[in-house]
C-alpha atoms as one frame of an Amber mdcrd trajectory, in Angstrom:
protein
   0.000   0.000   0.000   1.186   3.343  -0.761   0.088   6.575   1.055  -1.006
   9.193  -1.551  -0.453  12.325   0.154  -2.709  14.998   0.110  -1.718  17.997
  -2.398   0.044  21.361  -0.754   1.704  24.231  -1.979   5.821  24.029  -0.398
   6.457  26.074   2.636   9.998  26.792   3.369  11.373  27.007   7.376  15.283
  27.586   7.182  16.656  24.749   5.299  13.761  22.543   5.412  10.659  22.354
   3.277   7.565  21.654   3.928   4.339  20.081   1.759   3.490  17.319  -0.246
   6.538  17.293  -2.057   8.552  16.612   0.834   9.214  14.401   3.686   6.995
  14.512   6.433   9.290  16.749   8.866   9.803  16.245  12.238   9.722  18.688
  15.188  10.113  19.214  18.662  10.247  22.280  21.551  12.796  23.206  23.686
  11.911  22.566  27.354  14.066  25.686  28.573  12.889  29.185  29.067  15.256
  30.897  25.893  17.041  33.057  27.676  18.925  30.502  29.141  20.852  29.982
  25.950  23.274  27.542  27.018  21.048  25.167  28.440  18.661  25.502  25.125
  21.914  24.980  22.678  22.550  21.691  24.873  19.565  20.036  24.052  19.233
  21.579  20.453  22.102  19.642  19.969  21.114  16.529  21.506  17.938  16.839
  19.605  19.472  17.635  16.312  21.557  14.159  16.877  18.468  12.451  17.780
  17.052  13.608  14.221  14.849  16.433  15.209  14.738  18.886  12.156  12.706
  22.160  13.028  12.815  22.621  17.040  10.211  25.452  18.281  11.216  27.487
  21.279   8.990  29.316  23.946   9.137  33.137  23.693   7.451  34.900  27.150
   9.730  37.975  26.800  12.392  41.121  25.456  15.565  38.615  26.896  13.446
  35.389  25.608  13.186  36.740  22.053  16.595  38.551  22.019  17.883  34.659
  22.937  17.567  33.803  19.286  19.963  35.502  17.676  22.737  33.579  19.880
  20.924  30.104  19.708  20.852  31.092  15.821  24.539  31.399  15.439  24.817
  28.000  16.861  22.306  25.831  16.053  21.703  23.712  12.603  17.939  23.315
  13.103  15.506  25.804  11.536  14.397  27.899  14.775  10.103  28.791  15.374
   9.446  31.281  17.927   6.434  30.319  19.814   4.311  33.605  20.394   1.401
  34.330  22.190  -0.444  37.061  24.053   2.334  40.436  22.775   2.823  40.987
  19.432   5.972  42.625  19.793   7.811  39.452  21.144   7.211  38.409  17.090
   8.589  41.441  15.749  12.380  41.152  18.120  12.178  37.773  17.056  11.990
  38.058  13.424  14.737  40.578  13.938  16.611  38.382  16.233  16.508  35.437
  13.151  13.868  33.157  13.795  12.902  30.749  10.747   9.123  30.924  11.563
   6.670  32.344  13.833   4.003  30.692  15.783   0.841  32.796  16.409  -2.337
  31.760  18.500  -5.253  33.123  17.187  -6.466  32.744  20.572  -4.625  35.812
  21.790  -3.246  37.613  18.992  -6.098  38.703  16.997  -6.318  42.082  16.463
  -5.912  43.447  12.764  -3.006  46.232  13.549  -1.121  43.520  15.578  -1.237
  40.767  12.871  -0.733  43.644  10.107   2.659  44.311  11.886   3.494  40.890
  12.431   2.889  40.211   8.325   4.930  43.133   7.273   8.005  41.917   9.201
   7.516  38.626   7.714   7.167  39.492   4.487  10.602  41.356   5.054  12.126
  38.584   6.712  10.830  36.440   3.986   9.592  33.700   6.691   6.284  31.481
   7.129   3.805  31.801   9.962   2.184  29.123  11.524  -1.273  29.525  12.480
  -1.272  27.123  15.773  -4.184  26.525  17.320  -5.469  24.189  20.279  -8.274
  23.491  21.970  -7.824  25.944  25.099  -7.531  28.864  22.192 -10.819  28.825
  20.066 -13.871  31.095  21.876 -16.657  28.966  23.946 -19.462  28.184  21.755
 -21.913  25.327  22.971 -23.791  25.366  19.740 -20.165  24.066  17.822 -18.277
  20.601  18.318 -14.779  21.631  19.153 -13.640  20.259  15.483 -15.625  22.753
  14.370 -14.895  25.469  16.215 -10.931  25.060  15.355 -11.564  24.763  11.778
 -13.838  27.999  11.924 -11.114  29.997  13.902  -8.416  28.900  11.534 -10.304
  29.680   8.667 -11.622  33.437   9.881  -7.268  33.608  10.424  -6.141  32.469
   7.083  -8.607  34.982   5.634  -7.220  37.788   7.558  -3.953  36.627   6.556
  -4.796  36.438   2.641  -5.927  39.651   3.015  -3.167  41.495   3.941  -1.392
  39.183   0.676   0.431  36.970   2.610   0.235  33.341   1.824   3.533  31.525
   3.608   1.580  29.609   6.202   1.112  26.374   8.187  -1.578  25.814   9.420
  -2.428  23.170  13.569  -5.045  22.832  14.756  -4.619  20.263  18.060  -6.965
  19.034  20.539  -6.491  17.223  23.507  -8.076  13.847  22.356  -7.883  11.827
  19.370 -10.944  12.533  17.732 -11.241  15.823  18.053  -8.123  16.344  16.576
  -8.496  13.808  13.650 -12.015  15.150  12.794 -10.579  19.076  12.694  -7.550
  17.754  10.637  -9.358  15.960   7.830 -12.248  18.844   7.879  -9.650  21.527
   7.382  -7.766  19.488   5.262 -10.367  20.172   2.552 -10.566  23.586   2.869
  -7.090  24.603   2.324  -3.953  23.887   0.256  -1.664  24.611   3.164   0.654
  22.161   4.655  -0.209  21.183   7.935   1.504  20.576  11.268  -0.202  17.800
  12.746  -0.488  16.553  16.974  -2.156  16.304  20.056  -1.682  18.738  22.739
  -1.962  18.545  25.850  -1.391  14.329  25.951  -1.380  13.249  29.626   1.913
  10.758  30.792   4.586  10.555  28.777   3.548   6.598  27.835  -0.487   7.227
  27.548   0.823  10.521  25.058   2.761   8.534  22.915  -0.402   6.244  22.177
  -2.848   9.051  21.664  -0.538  10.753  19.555   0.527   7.713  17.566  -3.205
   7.035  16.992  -3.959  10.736  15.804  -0.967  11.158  14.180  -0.873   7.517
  12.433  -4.556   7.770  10.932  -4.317  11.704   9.655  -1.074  10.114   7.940
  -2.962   7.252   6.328  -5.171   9.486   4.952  -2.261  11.284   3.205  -2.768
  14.410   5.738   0.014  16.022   7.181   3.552  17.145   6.234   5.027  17.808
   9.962   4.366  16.230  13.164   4.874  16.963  16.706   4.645  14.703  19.197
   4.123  16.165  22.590   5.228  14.492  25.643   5.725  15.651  29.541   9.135
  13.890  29.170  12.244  14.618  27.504  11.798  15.812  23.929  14.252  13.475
  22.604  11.713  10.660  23.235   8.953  12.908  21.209  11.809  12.613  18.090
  11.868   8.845  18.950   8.422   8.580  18.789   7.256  10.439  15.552  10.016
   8.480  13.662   8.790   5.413  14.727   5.307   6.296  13.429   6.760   7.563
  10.196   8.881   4.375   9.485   5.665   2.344  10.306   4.251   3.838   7.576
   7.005   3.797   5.197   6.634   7.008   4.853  10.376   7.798   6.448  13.236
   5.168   6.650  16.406   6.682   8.888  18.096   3.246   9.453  18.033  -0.610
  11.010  14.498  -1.562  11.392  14.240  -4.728  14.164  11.782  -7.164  14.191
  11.499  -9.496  17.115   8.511 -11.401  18.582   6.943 -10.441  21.675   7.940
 -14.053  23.515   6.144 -16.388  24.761   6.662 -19.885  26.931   8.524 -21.697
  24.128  11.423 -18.930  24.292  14.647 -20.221  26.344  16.516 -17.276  25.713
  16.353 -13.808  27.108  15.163 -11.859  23.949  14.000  -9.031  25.731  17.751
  -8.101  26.882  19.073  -8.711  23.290  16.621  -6.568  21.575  17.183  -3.612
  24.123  21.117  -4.387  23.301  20.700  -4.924  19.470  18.711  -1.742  19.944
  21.375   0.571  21.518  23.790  -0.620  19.127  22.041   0.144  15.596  21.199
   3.460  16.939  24.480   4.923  15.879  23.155   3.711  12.281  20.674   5.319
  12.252  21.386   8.892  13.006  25.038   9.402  11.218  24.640   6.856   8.210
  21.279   7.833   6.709  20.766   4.604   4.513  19.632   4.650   1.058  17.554
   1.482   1.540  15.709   0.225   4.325  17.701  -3.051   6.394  15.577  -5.591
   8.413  17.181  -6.892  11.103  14.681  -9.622  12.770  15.521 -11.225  16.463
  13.361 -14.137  17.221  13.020 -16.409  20.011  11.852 -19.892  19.169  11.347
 -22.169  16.014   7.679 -21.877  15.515   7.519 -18.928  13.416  10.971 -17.902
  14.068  13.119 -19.231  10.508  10.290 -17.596   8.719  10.300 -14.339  10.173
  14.191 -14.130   9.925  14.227 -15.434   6.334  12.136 -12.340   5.249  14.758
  -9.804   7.196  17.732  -8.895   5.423  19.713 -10.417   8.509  18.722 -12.601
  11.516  18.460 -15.064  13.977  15.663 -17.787  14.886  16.602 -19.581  18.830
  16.836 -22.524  20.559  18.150 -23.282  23.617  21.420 -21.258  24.652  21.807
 -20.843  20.783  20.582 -19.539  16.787  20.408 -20.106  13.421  21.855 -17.012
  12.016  19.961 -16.092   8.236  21.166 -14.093   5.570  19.242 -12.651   2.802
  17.011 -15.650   2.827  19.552 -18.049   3.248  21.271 -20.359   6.572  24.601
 -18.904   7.219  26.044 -20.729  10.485  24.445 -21.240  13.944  25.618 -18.423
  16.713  25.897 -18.230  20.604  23.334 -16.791  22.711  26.072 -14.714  24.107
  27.259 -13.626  20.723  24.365 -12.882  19.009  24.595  -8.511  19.630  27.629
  -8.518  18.317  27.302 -10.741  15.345  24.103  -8.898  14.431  25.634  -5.708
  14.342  29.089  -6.631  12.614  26.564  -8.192   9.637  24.645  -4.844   9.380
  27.596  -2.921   9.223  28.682  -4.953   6.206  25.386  -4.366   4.412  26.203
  -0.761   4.495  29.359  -1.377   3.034
């Protein structure tokens, strides 16, 4: 099967594009108030190693959106300045070098403010993001919240198009699944701009990723959506290693090693849970610094029921039995391998398919 994306004009944030054209991006936020540039530089970094591509950062005030222009000089990653509530924050940021601006129609609404904003975009030549959520759009009980978000981004866009600006991308996130999936493919309709898609406001950091991967997963089926965000109360590096998980399970993104091992059961003597974590670790460095053309299946399984199968599909991998495996590659025996071997083994073969 093969996702046909829905059809967007191209939207350009720093040195990555967004829209139907291109890869689904992914993005995260800095957890650090801005001004504290040094700590927000540390974890750009670590982001931008975990593959995090645009990274959005929280601008409250003057020092806040002053910030950017040394996080700029430093950092790879396209920078958004997140905006609400003063107007002016946008402006110093724009000036300050930010690749995009977030606005909440919730609380910057008024036509002189958003005329302002505009003009220094246009100058800037930079895209807005019209970011909405369900804690921004005005309380009517005679609207579904779907509806309310799509109504509030629409009465935005058109204020926007008036003033002959059309460099936009457009959220519009609620705090459960359907909500959010029902505004998504409503807007989706009405527009030609790419959108950012997620779920705010998720709960835990393991019910979030769920919710998120749900939302997320079936906007993306339906070929909506050309940057994703998932939001976590955790560490943002495990909101990058969540959206490309959903991406690969798509095949919409491949960025290295893909493992597939069974989920055990009473006929496994082997400890497959501690290999897979290992096997795990140890691909990772694969997958951020060799960017592989094609895809590589690497499949870990733990008994001979369905075990040969599975690793005769993989490009490499290993079927047990007791305290040892049959190691298989490309479809074919090679020699049996230690338990305690296995990691290692696994890994030196993957390195060879890369050549």
């Amino acid at each position: 099967m093969k996702i046909d994306r829905r059809t967007t004009r191209t939207v350009k944030i720093g040195s990555v594009s967004l829209g139907s054209g291109h890869p689904v991006a992914i993005q995260s936020m800095c957890k650090f108030k801005t001004s504290d540039v040094s700590a927000c530089l540390r974890q750009i970094k670590g982001l931008e190693k975990a593959g995090c591509e645009i990274i959005r950062l929280a601008v409250k005030d003057n020092a806040d959106a002053e910030a950017l222009k040394n996080i700029k000089k430093h950092a790879k990653i396209p920078l958004v300045a997140d905006i609400h509530f003063n107007w002016r924050f946008a402006i110093i940021a724009i000036d300050s070098g930010a690749d995009k601006i977030r606005l909440n129609p919730g609380n910057i609404h008024k036509l002189g403010e958003i005329r302002e904003i505009v003009a220094a975009l246009k100058g800037a030549r930079i895209p807005l993001r019209i970011g909405l959520n369900s804690g921004s759009v005005k309380d009517n009980p005679e609207k579904s919240m779907p509806d309310k978000l799509v109504a509030s981004a629409l009465d935005y866009i058109k204020t926007i198009e008036k003033l002959k600006f059309y460099d936009l991308v457009i959220s519009l996130k609620a705090n459960n699944v359907m909500d959010t999936v029902e505004a998504y493919r409503k807007i989706a309709g009405l527009c030609d701009y790419p959108l950012h898609l997620g779920v705010t406001a998720t709960g835990s950091p393991f019910a979030g990723a769920i919710k998120s991967t749900v939302a997320i997963g079936a906007l993306l089926l339906e070929g909506i959506g050309d940057t994703i965000r998932v939001s976590l109360t955790d560490d943002p590096a495990r909101e990058i290693e969540a959206a490309r998980n959903i991406l690969e399970s798509l095949d919409l993104r491949r960025f290295g090693p893909q493992i597939i091992s069974c989920p055990t059961c009473g006929r496994c003597d082997v400890d497959l849970v501690k290999i897979v974590k290992k096997l795990e670790i140890g691909l990772a460095g694969f997958s951020v610094s060799r960017k592989p053309v094609k895809p590589i299946k690497v499949a870990v399984m733990g008994c001979v029921v369905n075990g040969p199968g599975e690793a005769l599909e993989a490009d490499i991998g290993v079927a047990f039995g007791k305290k040892e495996g049959m190691l298989f590659k490309n479809g074919k025996v090679v020699r049996k391998i230690s338990y305690k071997d296995c990691v290692g083994v696994l890994l030196k073969e993957t390195e060879k398919m890369y050549g």
